[in-house]
Coordinates of N, CA and C and ligand atoms in Angstrom, one line a residue:
M1 N 0.8 -1.0 -0.2 CA -0.1 0.0 0.0 C 1.0 1.5 0.0
R2 N 0.6 2.3 -0.7 CA 1.3 3.5 -0.9 C 1.4 4.2 0.3
R3 N 2.6 4.8 0.8 CA 2.4 5.3 2.2 C 2.7 6.9 1.9
F4 N 2.2 7.5 2.8 CA 2.5 8.9 2.8 C 2.6 9.8 4.2
F5 N 2.9 10.7 4.6 CA 3.1 11.0 6.4 C 2.1 11.8 6.6
I6 N 1.6 12.1 7.8 CA 0.7 13.2 8.5 C 1.4 13.6 9.8
D7 N 1.0 14.7 9.7 CA 1.8 15.5 11.2 C 0.7 15.0 12.4
K8 N 1.5 15.5 13.5 CA 0.4 14.9 14.6 C -1.3 15.6 14.5
K9 N -1.4 16.9 14.0 CA -2.6 17.7 14.0 C -3.4 16.8 13.2
Q10 N -2.9 16.6 12.2 CA -3.8 15.6 11.0 C -4.0 14.3 12.1
A11 N -3.3 13.4 12.6 CA -3.3 11.9 13.3 C -4.4 12.5 14.2
E12 N -4.1 13.5 15.0 CA -5.3 13.9 15.9 C -6.8 14.2 15.5
K13 N -7.0 15.0 14.4 CA -8.1 15.2 13.7 C -8.8 13.7 13.1
A14 N -7.8 12.9 12.6 CA -8.1 11.6 11.9 C -8.8 10.4 13.0
E15 N -8.1 11.0 14.3 CA -8.7 9.9 15.3 C -10.0 10.5 15.9
Q16 N -10.4 11.6 15.7 CA -11.7 12.2 16.4 C -12.6 12.2 15.1
S17 N -12.3 12.3 13.7 CA -13.4 12.5 12.9 C -13.2 11.2 12.1
G18 N -12.3 10.6 11.9 CA -12.1 9.3 11.1 C -12.0 9.7 9.7
M19 N -11.5 10.9 9.5 CA -11.2 11.3 7.7 C -9.9 11.8 8.2
I20 N -9.3 11.9 7.2 CA -8.0 12.4 6.7 C -7.7 13.5 5.6
V21 N -7.4 14.5 5.6 CA -7.3 15.4 4.5 C -6.3 15.9 4.2
I22 N -5.7 15.7 3.0 CA -4.4 15.9 2.5 C -4.4 17.6 1.5
K23 N -3.4 18.2 1.8 CA -3.6 19.1 0.8 C -2.2 19.4 0.7
G24 N -1.7 20.4 -0.1 CA -0.2 20.5 -0.9 C 0.5 19.7 -1.7
S25 N 1.7 19.4 -1.6 CA 2.2 18.9 -2.9 C 1.7 17.1 -2.9
D26 N 1.3 16.7 -1.9 CA 1.3 15.2 -1.7 C -0.3 14.9 -2.5
V27 N -1.2 16.1 -2.7 CA -1.9 16.1 -3.3 C -1.7 15.5 -5.2
N28 N -0.6 16.3 -5.6 CA 0.0 16.2 -6.8 C 0.4 14.8 -7.1
H29 N 1.1 14.3 -6.1 CA 1.7 12.9 -5.8 C 0.4 12.0 -5.8
I30 N -0.4 12.2 -5.2 CA -1.5 11.0 -5.1 C -2.3 10.9 -6.3
V31 N -2.9 12.3 -6.9 CA -3.9 12.4 -8.1 C -3.1 12.2 -9.5
N32 N -2.5 13.0 -9.5 CA -1.2 13.2 -10.9 C -0.5 12.0 -11.2
V33 N 0.5 11.9 -10.2 CA 1.6 10.9 -10.4 C 1.0 9.7 -10.2
L34 N 0.3 9.2 -9.0 CA -0.1 7.8 -8.9 C -1.3 7.2 -9.5
R35 N -2.0 8.6 -9.7 CA -3.0 8.4 -10.4 C -4.4 7.5 -9.1
M36 N -4.4 7.7 -8.2 CA -5.3 7.3 -7.2 C -6.5 7.8 -7.1
R37 N -7.4 7.2 -7.1 CA -8.8 7.9 -7.3 C -9.8 7.3 -5.8
A38 N -11.1 7.7 -5.8 CA -12.1 7.2 -4.7 C -11.7 5.7 -4.6
G39 N -12.0 5.2 -3.7 CA -11.9 3.7 -3.5 C -10.1 3.1 -3.1
D40 N -9.3 3.8 -3.8 CA -8.2 3.4 -3.3 C -7.6 3.3 -2.2
C41 N -6.6 3.0 -1.7 CA -6.3 3.0 -0.2 C -5.0 3.3 -0.1
I42 N -4.6 4.0 1.0 CA -3.5 4.6 1.4 C -2.8 4.5 3.0
L43 N -1.9 4.3 3.1 CA -1.3 4.2 4.3 C -0.5 5.1 4.9
F44 N -1.0 6.2 5.9 CA -1.1 7.2 6.2 C -0.2 7.0 8.0
S45 N 1.1 7.8 7.7 CA 2.1 7.3 8.9 C 2.0 8.6 9.9
A46 N 2.1 8.4 11.1 CA 2.1 9.8 11.7 C 3.1 9.3 12.7
T47 N 3.4 10.8 13.1 CA 4.9 10.8 13.6 C 5.0 10.2 15.2
D48 N 3.8 9.7 15.8 CA 3.7 9.0 17.0 C 3.8 7.5 17.1
G49 N 4.1 6.8 15.8 CA 4.3 5.4 15.7 C 2.8 4.8 15.2
R50 N 1.8 5.4 15.0 CA 0.7 4.9 14.6 C 0.6 4.9 13.0
E51 N -0.3 4.3 12.5 CA -0.7 4.0 10.9 C -2.1 4.0 10.8
F52 N -2.5 4.8 9.9 CA -3.9 4.6 9.8 C -4.1 4.0 8.0
E53 N -5.1 3.2 8.1 CA -5.3 2.8 6.6 C -6.4 3.1 6.3
A54 N -6.6 4.1 5.3 CA -7.7 4.9 4.9 C -8.3 4.9 3.3
E55 N -9.2 4.8 2.9 CA -9.7 4.6 1.7 C -10.1 6.1 1.2
I56 N -9.6 6.4 0.0 CA -9.9 7.5 -0.6 C -11.3 7.6 -1.3
T57 N -12.2 9.1 -0.7 CA -13.5 9.5 -0.7 C -13.4 10.4 -1.6
V58 N -12.5 11.3 -1.6 CA -12.3 12.4 -2.8 C -11.0 12.3 -3.0
S59 N -10.8 12.7 -4.2 CA -9.4 12.8 -5.4 C -9.8 14.0 -6.0
G60 N -9.5 15.5 -5.2 CA -10.0 16.0 -6.2 C -8.3 16.9 -6.6
P61 N -8.0 18.6 -7.1 CA -7.2 18.7 -7.8 C -6.5 19.8 -6.4
D62 N -7.2 20.1 -5.4 CA -6.6 20.5 -4.5 C -6.5 19.9 -3.2
E63 N -7.3 18.8 -3.2 CA -7.1 18.3 -1.6 C -7.6 16.4 -2.1
V64 N -6.9 15.6 -1.2 CA -7.6 14.2 -1.2 C -8.3 14.1 0.3
C65 N -9.3 13.9 0.7 CA -10.1 13.2 1.6 C -10.0 11.5 1.4
A66 N -10.0 11.3 3.0 CA -9.9 9.8 3.0 C -10.5 9.2 4.3
E67 N -11.0 8.1 4.2 CA -11.9 7.7 5.6 C -11.1 6.4 6.2
V68 N -10.7 6.6 7.7 CA -9.8 5.9 7.9 C -10.8 4.1 8.1
R69 N -10.1 3.2 8.0 CA -10.5 2.0 8.1 C -10.0 1.3 9.1
N70 N -8.7 1.5 9.3 CA -8.1 0.9 10.3 C -6.9 1.8 11.2
V71 N -6.4 1.3 12.3 CA -5.3 2.2 12.7 C -4.6 1.0 13.6
K72 N -2.8 0.9 13.3 CA -2.4 0.0 13.9 C -1.1 0.7 14.1
L73 N -0.5 -0.2 14.9 CA 1.2 0.9 15.2 C 2.5 0.0 14.0
N74 N 2.9 1.2 13.9 CA 4.1 1.0 13.0 C 5.0 -0.2 13.5
T75 N 5.4 -1.1 12.8 CA 6.2 -2.0 13.1 C 7.7 -1.9 12.4
T76 N 8.0 -1.1 11.6 CA 9.1 -1.1 10.8 C 10.4 0.0 11.3
E77 N 9.9 0.4 12.5 CA 11.2 1.5 13.3 C 11.9 0.7 13.7
P78 N 13.6 0.8 14.0 CA 14.1 0.0 14.7 C 13.9 0.0 16.1
A79 N 14.6 -0.6 16.6 CA 14.5 -0.4 18.2 C 15.5 0.6 18.8
V80 N 16.8 0.4 18.2 CA 17.9 1.3 18.8 C 18.0 2.5 17.7
A81 N 17.8 3.6 18.2 CA 17.6 4.8 17.2 C 19.1 5.2 17.2
T82 N 19.3 5.5 15.6 CA 20.6 5.9 15.6 C 20.9 6.8 14.6
V83 N 22.3 7.6 14.9 CA 22.3 8.8 14.1 C 23.5 8.6 13.2
L84 N 23.4 9.2 12.1 CA 24.9 9.2 11.5 C 25.4 10.6 11.1
I85 N 26.6 10.8 11.9 CA 27.1 12.0 12.0 C 28.1 12.1 10.8
Q86 N 28.1 12.7 9.5 CA 28.4 12.6 8.4 C 29.2 14.2 7.6
G87 N 30.7 13.6 8.0 CA 31.5 14.8 7.0 C 30.9 14.7 6.0
V88 N 30.7 16.2 5.7 CA 30.1 16.4 4.3 C 31.0 15.9 3.0
P89 N 30.6 15.2 2.1 CA 31.4 14.7 1.1 C 31.1 15.7 -0.2
K90 N 31.9 15.6 -1.0 CA 32.1 16.3 -2.3 C 30.6 16.1 -3.4
G91 N 30.4 16.8 -4.4 CA 29.6 16.1 -5.1 C 27.9 16.1 -4.8
D92 N 27.6 15.0 -5.3 CA 25.8 14.3 -5.0 C 26.0 13.0 -4.1
N93 N 27.3 12.7 -3.3 CA 27.4 11.6 -2.6 C 26.5 11.9 -1.2
M94 N 26.1 13.0 -0.6 CA 25.4 13.2 0.2 C 23.9 12.6 -0.1
V95 N 23.4 12.8 -1.3 CA 22.4 12.3 -1.8 C 21.7 10.8 -1.6
L96 N 23.4 10.2 -1.9 CA 22.9 8.6 -1.8 C 22.9 8.2 -0.5
I97 N 23.9 9.1 0.2 CA 24.0 8.6 1.6 C 22.8 8.9 2.8
K98 N 22.1 9.8 2.4 CA 20.7 10.0 3.0 C 19.8 9.0 2.4
K99 N 19.8 8.7 1.1 CA 18.6 7.4 0.8 C 19.1 6.3 1.3
K100 N 20.3 5.7 1.4 CA 20.4 4.6 2.0 C 20.3 4.7 3.6
S101 N 20.9 5.5 4.0 CA 21.1 5.6 5.4 C 19.7 5.6 5.9
V102 N 18.4 6.6 5.3 CA 17.3 6.1 5.7 C 16.6 4.9 5.4
E103 N 17.2 4.1 4.4 CA 16.8 2.6 4.3 C 17.2 2.1 5.2
L104 N 18.6 2.2 6.1 CA 18.9 1.7 7.1 C 18.6 1.8 8.3
G105 N 17.6 2.5 8.6 CA 17.1 2.8 9.7 C 17.4 4.0 10.5
V106 N 18.0 4.7 10.1 CA 18.4 6.3 11.0 C 17.5 7.0 11.4
C107 N 17.2 7.5 12.6 CA 16.4 8.5 13.0 C 16.9 9.8 12.5
G108 N 18.0 9.8 12.2 CA 18.5 11.7 12.2 C 20.0 11.4 11.5
I109 N 20.2 12.3 10.4 CA 21.4 12.4 9.8 C 21.8 13.9 10.0
L110 N 23.2 14.0 10.7 CA 23.9 15.3 10.8 C 24.9 15.4 10.0
P111 N 25.0 16.3 9.1 CA 26.1 17.0 8.3 C 27.1 17.3 9.0
V112 N 28.5 17.1 9.2 CA 29.4 18.1 9.9 C 30.4 18.5 9.1
I113 N 31.1 19.5 9.3 CA 32.2 20.6 8.6 C 33.2 20.0 9.2
T114 N 34.3 19.3 8.6 CA 35.5 19.1 9.4 C 36.6 19.8 8.8
E115 N 38.2 19.2 9.2 CA 39.2 19.8 8.8 C 39.3 19.6 7.3
H116 N 39.0 18.7 7.1 CA 39.3 17.8 5.5 C 38.0 17.7 4.6
T117 N 37.0 18.4 5.5 CA 35.9 18.9 4.4 C 36.3 20.2 3.1
V118 N 36.0 19.3 1.9 CA 36.3 20.2 0.7 C 35.2 21.5 0.4
V119 N 33.8 20.6 0.3 CA 32.9 21.6 0.1 C 32.7 22.7 0.9
K120 N 32.5 24.1 0.2 CA 32.4 25.5 0.8 C 31.1 25.6 0.7
L121 N 30.2 25.7 1.9 CA 28.8 25.9 1.6 C 28.5 27.5 2.4
S122 N 27.6 28.4 1.6 CA 27.4 29.5 2.1 C 25.8 29.2 2.9
P123 N 25.4 30.5 3.6 CA 24.1 30.3 4.2 C 23.1 29.9 3.2
E124 N 23.0 30.2 2.1 CA 22.0 29.9 1.1 C 22.3 28.4 0.5
D125 N 23.5 28.5 0.4 CA 23.6 26.7 0.2 C 23.2 25.8 1.0
V126 N 23.4 26.1 2.5 CA 23.0 25.5 3.3 C 21.7 25.4 3.5
L127 N 20.3 26.0 3.2 CA 19.3 26.3 3.3 C 18.8 25.4 2.2
K128 N 19.1 25.7 0.9 CA 18.9 24.8 -0.2 C 19.2 23.4 -0.2
K129 N 20.2 22.8 0.6 CA 20.9 21.5 0.3 C 19.8 20.9 1.5
K130 N 19.4 21.7 2.4 CA 18.9 21.0 3.6 C 17.3 20.9 3.1
T131 N 16.7 21.7 2.3 CA 15.4 21.5 2.3 C 15.6 20.2 0.8
R132 N 16.3 20.4 0.2 CA 16.4 19.4 -0.8 C 16.6 17.7 -0.1
W133 N 17.7 17.6 0.8 CA 18.0 16.7 1.7 C 16.7 16.1 2.4
Q134 N 16.1 17.0 2.9 CA 15.1 16.7 3.7 C 13.8 16.2 3.0
R135 N 14.0 16.7 1.6 CA 12.6 15.8 0.5 C 13.2 14.6 0.3
I136 N 14.3 14.5 -0.1 CA 15.2 13.2 -0.6 C 14.9 12.2 0.5
A137 N 15.0 12.4 2.0 CA 14.8 11.7 3.3 C 13.2 11.1 3.4
E138 N 12.4 12.1 2.5 CA 11.0 11.9 2.8 C 10.5 10.8 1.7
E139 N 11.2 11.3 0.7 CA 11.0 10.1 -0.3 C 11.3 8.7 -0.1
A140 N 12.8 8.6 0.6 CA 13.3 7.6 0.6 C 12.2 6.8 1.9
A141 N 11.8 7.6 3.0 CA 11.2 6.8 3.8 C 9.9 6.3 3.4
K142 N 9.3 7.0 2.3 CA 8.0 6.8 1.8 C 8.1 5.4 1.3
Q143 N 9.3 5.6 0.5 CA 9.3 4.2 -0.5 C 9.8 3.0 0.7
C144 N 10.6 3.0 1.6 CA 11.1 1.8 2.0 C 10.1 1.4 3.4
G145 N 9.0 2.2 3.3 CA 8.4 2.0 4.6 C 8.6 2.3 6.1
R146 N 9.4 3.6 5.9 CA 9.7 3.8 7.5 C 8.2 4.6 8.0
G147 N 8.1 4.4 9.6 CA 7.0 4.9 10.2 C 7.2 6.7 10.7
I148 N 8.4 7.0 10.6 CA 9.0 8.5 10.8 C 9.5 8.8 9.5
I149 N 9.8 10.3 9.2 CA 10.7 10.7 8.2 C 12.1 11.1 9.1
P150 N 13.0 10.5 8.8 CA 14.3 11.0 9.3 C 14.7 12.3 9.6
E151 N 14.8 12.9 10.7 CA 15.5 14.6 10.5 C 16.7 14.8 10.0
V152 N 16.9 15.9 9.0 CA 17.8 16.1 8.4 C 18.2 17.4 9.2
F153 N 19.6 17.2 9.6 CA 19.9 18.9 10.2 C 20.8 19.4 9.2
E154 N 21.1 20.9 9.5 CA 21.7 21.6 8.7 C 23.2 21.2 9.4
P155 N 24.3 21.6 8.2 CA 25.4 21.2 8.5 C 26.0 22.2 9.6
V156 N 26.8 21.4 10.4 CA 27.4 22.1 11.6 C 29.0 21.9 12.0
A157 N 29.6 22.3 12.6 CA 30.8 22.4 12.8 C 31.4 20.9 13.6
F158 N 32.6 20.5 13.2 CA 32.6 18.9 13.7 C 32.8 19.1 14.9
K159 N 33.4 19.9 15.8 CA 33.5 20.1 17.5 C 32.3 20.2 18.0
K160 N 31.2 21.2 17.2 CA 29.7 21.4 18.0 C 29.2 20.2 18.0
A161 N 29.1 19.7 17.0 CA 28.4 18.3 16.6 C 28.7 17.4 17.7
V162 N 29.9 16.9 17.5 CA 30.6 15.9 18.9 C 30.7 16.0 20.1
S163 N 30.5 17.5 20.6 CA 30.5 17.8 22.0 C 29.5 18.0 22.6
Q164 N 28.2 17.8 21.8 CA 27.0 18.1 22.0 C 26.3 16.8 21.9
R165 N 26.8 15.6 21.9 CA 26.0 14.5 21.6 C 25.0 14.4 23.3
P166 N 24.3 13.5 23.2 CA 23.5 13.3 25.1 C 24.2 12.2 25.4
E167 N 24.4 12.7 26.8 CA 25.0 11.6 27.6 C 24.4 10.3 27.6
G168 N 25.5 9.3 27.5 CA 24.5 7.8 27.9 C 24.6 7.3 26.3
E169 N 24.7 8.2 25.2 CA 24.5 7.6 24.0 C 25.6 6.8 23.6
L170 N 25.6 5.6 22.7 CA 26.9 4.8 22.2 C 26.9 5.5 21.1
K171 N 28.6 5.9 21.5 CA 29.0 7.3 20.5 C 30.3 6.4 19.9
I172 N 30.4 6.4 18.4 CA 31.0 5.4 17.6 C 31.7 6.0 17.0
L173 N 33.5 6.1 16.7 CA 34.0 6.5 15.5 C 34.5 6.0 14.6
A174 N 34.3 6.0 13.3 CA 34.8 4.9 12.0 C 36.0 5.7 11.9
Y175 N 37.3 4.8 12.4 CA 38.6 5.4 12.0 C 38.9 4.5 11.5
E176 N 39.7 4.7 10.2 CA 40.5 4.1 9.3 C 41.8 3.9 9.8
N177 N 42.1 4.2 10.9 CA 43.6 4.4 11.6 C 43.4 3.4 13.0
E178 N 42.2 3.1 13.2 CA 42.0 1.8 14.4 C 42.5 0.3 14.2
E179 N 43.5 -0.2 14.7 CA 43.9 -1.1 14.5 C 43.5 -2.7 15.4
N180 N 42.9 -1.9 16.4 CA 42.4 -3.2 17.7 C 40.8 -3.3 17.6
N181 N 40.3 -2.2 17.9 CA 38.9 -2.3 18.2 C 38.4 -2.4 17.2
T182 N 36.9 -2.9 17.2 CA 36.2 -3.3 16.1 C 34.2 -2.5 16.4
L183 N 33.8 -2.5 15.1 CA 32.3 -2.2 15.4 C 31.5 -3.6 16.4
K184 N 31.8 -4.8 15.6 CA 31.2 -6.0 16.6 C 32.0 -5.7 17.8
K185 N 33.1 -5.4 18.1 CA 33.4 -5.6 19.5 C 32.6 -4.4 20.3
V186 N 32.5 -3.3 20.2 CA 31.8 -2.4 20.9 C 30.2 -2.8 21.1
L187 N 29.5 -3.1 19.7 CA 28.4 -3.5 20.0 C 28.0 -4.7 20.7
E188 N 28.9 -5.7 20.7 CA 28.9 -6.9 21.4 C 29.2 -6.2 23.2
K189 N 30.2 -5.0 23.3 CA 29.7 -4.8 24.7 C 28.9 -4.3 25.3
A190 N 28.1 -3.4 24.1 CA 26.4 -2.6 24.6 C 25.5 -3.9 25.0
G191 N 25.7 -5.0 24.0 CA 24.8 -5.9 24.4 C 23.6 -5.8 23.4
G192 N 23.2 -7.2 23.0 CA 21.7 -7.3 22.1 C 20.7 -6.6 23.0
S193 N 20.5 -6.6 24.1 CA 19.4 -5.9 24.7 C 19.3 -4.5 24.7
Y194 N 20.6 -4.0 24.4 CA 20.8 -2.3 24.5 C 19.8 -1.6 24.0
R195 N 19.0 -0.8 24.5 CA 18.1 0.1 23.6 C 17.9 1.5 23.5
G196 N 19.6 1.9 24.3 CA 19.6 3.4 24.1 C 19.9 3.7 22.5
S197 N 20.4 5.1 22.6 CA 20.9 5.0 21.3 C 22.1 5.4 20.7
V198 N 22.3 5.3 19.4 CA 23.8 5.2 19.1 C 24.0 6.6 18.1
S199 N 25.1 7.1 18.1 CA 25.9 7.6 17.0 C 26.8 6.9 16.5
I200 N 27.2 7.3 15.0 CA 28.5 6.7 14.5 C 28.7 7.9 13.5
L201 N 30.0 8.1 13.6 CA 30.7 9.0 13.1 C 31.4 8.8 11.8
I202 N 31.3 9.2 10.9 CA 31.9 9.1 9.6 C 32.9 10.1 8.9
G203 N 34.2 10.1 8.5 CA 34.7 11.2 8.0 C 34.5 11.4 6.4
P204 N 35.0 12.7 5.8 CA 35.0 13.0 4.4 C 36.1 12.5 3.7
E205 N 35.9 12.5 2.3 CA 36.7 11.9 2.1 C 38.2 12.0 2.1
G206 N 38.7 13.1 2.8 CA 40.1 13.1 3.3 C 40.3 12.5 4.8
G207 N 39.3 12.1 5.4 CA 39.3 11.4 6.6 C 39.1 12.4 7.7
F208 N 39.5 11.8 8.9 CA 39.8 12.3 10.1 C 41.2 13.4 10.4
S209 N 41.4 14.2 10.9 CA 42.9 14.6 11.1 C 43.0 13.7 12.4
P210 N 44.4 13.8 13.0 CA 44.3 13.1 14.5 C 43.8 13.9 15.2
E211 N 44.1 15.1 15.4 CA 43.3 16.1 16.5 C 41.9 15.8 16.4
E212 N 41.2 15.5 15.4 CA 39.7 15.4 15.4 C 39.3 14.1 16.0
A213 N 39.9 13.0 15.8 CA 40.2 11.9 16.1 C 39.9 11.7 17.8
E214 N 41.0 12.9 17.9 CA 41.5 12.6 19.5 C 40.4 13.5 20.3
F215 N 40.1 14.4 19.9 CA 38.9 15.4 20.3 C 37.5 14.6 20.8
A216 N 37.3 14.1 19.4 CA 35.8 12.8 19.6 C 36.3 11.7 20.7
S217 N 37.4 11.2 20.7 CA 37.6 10.5 22.0 C 37.1 10.8 23.2
G218 N 37.9 12.4 23.2 CA 37.7 12.9 24.8 C 36.1 13.5 24.7
C219 N 35.2 13.2 23.5 CA 33.9 13.1 23.8 C 33.0 12.2 24.0
G220 N 33.7 11.0 24.2 CA 33.1 9.7 24.7 C 32.9 8.5 23.3
F221 N 33.6 8.9 22.2 CA 33.1 8.3 20.6 C 34.5 7.2 21.0
E222 N 33.9 5.8 20.7 CA 35.1 5.1 20.7 C 35.5 4.6 19.3
A223 N 37.1 5.1 19.0 CA 37.1 4.7 17.7 C 36.8 2.8 17.5
V224 N 36.3 2.8 16.2 CA 36.3 1.4 15.5 C 36.6 1.4 14.2
S225 N 37.5 0.2 13.7 CA 37.5 0.0 12.2 C 36.5 -0.9 11.9
L226 N 36.2 -0.4 10.9 CA 35.2 -1.2 9.6 C 35.6 -2.4 8.9
G227 N 36.8 -2.6 9.1 CA 37.5 -3.8 8.2 C 38.8 -3.4 7.7
K228 N 39.8 -4.1 7.1 CA 41.3 -3.9 6.5 C 41.2 -2.8 5.3
R229 N 40.2 -2.8 4.6 CA 40.1 -1.9 3.5 C 39.9 -0.3 3.9
I230 N 39.9 0.5 3.1 CA 39.7 1.8 3.4 C 38.3 1.8 2.3
L231 N 37.5 2.4 2.9 CA 36.1 2.3 2.3 C 35.9 4.1 1.8
R232 N 35.3 4.3 1.0 CA 34.4 5.8 0.5 C 33.7 5.9 1.5
T233 N 33.8 7.4 1.7 CA 32.9 8.0 2.9 C 31.6 7.9 2.7
E234 N 31.0 7.2 1.5 CA 29.5 6.9 1.3 C 29.5 5.5 1.4
T235 N 30.8 4.7 1.5 CA 30.3 3.1 1.7 C 30.4 3.2 3.3
A236 N 31.2 4.0 3.7 CA 31.4 3.5 5.1 C 30.3 3.5 6.2
G237 N 29.9 4.9 6.1 CA 28.4 5.1 6.4 C 27.3 3.9 6.7
I238 N 27.1 3.5 5.4 CA 26.3 2.5 4.7 C 26.9 0.9 5.8
A239 N 28.1 0.6 5.3 CA 28.8 -0.5 5.9 C 28.1 -0.4 7.8
A240 N 28.3 0.7 8.5 CA 28.2 0.6 9.6 C 26.9 0.5 9.7
L241 N 26.1 1.2 9.7 CA 24.8 0.9 9.7 C 24.2 0.0 9.3
A242 N 24.6 -1.3 8.3 CA 24.0 -2.4 8.1 C 24.9 -3.3 9.4
G243 N 26.1 -3.0 9.8 CA 26.6 -3.8 10.9 C 25.5 -3.3 12.2
I244 N 25.3 -2.2 12.3 CA 24.4 -2.0 13.5 C 23.0 -2.6 13.8
R245 N 22.6 -2.6 12.3 CA 21.1 -2.9 12.2 C 20.9 -4.3 12.4
C246 N 22.3 -5.1 11.9 CA 22.4 -6.6 12.0 C 22.4 -7.1 13.5
Y247 N 23.3 -6.2 13.9 CA 23.5 -6.8 15.4 C 22.3 -6.7 16.0
F248 N 21.7 -5.3 16.0 CA 20.4 -5.6 17.0 C 19.0 -6.1 16.4
E249 N 19.2 -6.9 15.3 CA 18.2 -7.6 14.7 C 16.9 -6.5 14.4
D250 N 17.3 -5.4 14.3 CA 15.9 -4.4 14.2 C 16.0 -3.7 12.9
Ligands
SAM301 N1 41.9 9.2 5.3 C1 41.9 8.2 4.5 C2 42.7 9.0 3.1 O1 42.4 9.9 2.6 O2 43.2 7.9 2.4 C3 40.3 7.8 3.9 C4 39.3 8.5 4.4 S1 37.9 7.3 4.2 C5 37.5 7.6 2.4 C6 36.4 8.2 4.8 C7 36.0 7.7 6.2 O3 35.2 6.6 6.0 C8 36.9 7.6 7.3 O4 37.2 8.9 7.9 C9 36.0 7.0 8.1 O5 35.1 7.5 8.7 C10 35.3 6.0 7.3 N2 36.4 4.4 6.9 C11 36.9 4.2 5.9 N3 37.3 3.2 5.8 C12 37.6 3.0 6.7 C13 37.9 1.5 7.8 N4 38.1 0.6 7.1 N5 37.7 1.7 9.1 C14 36.9 2.6 10.1 N6 36.4 3.9 9.4 C15 36.8 3.7 7.8

């Protein structure tokens, strides 16, 4: 069933009235792109974990109305909330990283500007990119059946991002110079029943400087190797997230 997202207010209205009314860009997608009509069913994901199965009653140019048929709880969200802290890469690699990390269950993507970040972003670029990245995250979330749209944050300076992570979070630094510790060891130390959050820090093309690695370690990030080969920045996050999902089986 096709999936769309509704906000808290729409979910409350749906609960009270049994109806969901969609306006804005989703109308074009539903009516003109998917050509859905009265009688077709849509799954609406609310941000509180509920999902509303609803049947379209009105499929007009400006709005779509649907009658709620069933309410259930989302079952596709991972049990362990994971944030990808990603050194901003060159070109369009961030788009690939967004899409794949949403599929791999991240709840947020925090782009960071590091010493070796090549891309220079003006405030206008930041705004444009954030809007585009958020749209990409939403499309990926719809496609893979997520219960939420993962949050895409504005790029921030490395030190700020790293020093402001919540206490108690399992903080992991993917570091190609780490020789002994591995992702597997760190996850095993946390244990399969760990239900806190995890953040995974990935460097840009040029990697982290030794000073950055040391700073992250001072902020509680544990350096891990992701194997004997140097992975491209767009591969490293995907590989680490797949490892995390696989370990927690979520
Ligand atoms: N510094 C390296 C260089 O310029 O040759 C490579 C950086 S790598 C392309 C980008 C990022 O991916 C690294 O900063 C690290 O976070 C992650 N990464 C890649 N391979 C890794 C590995 N084998 N173990 C841990 N992290 C890795």
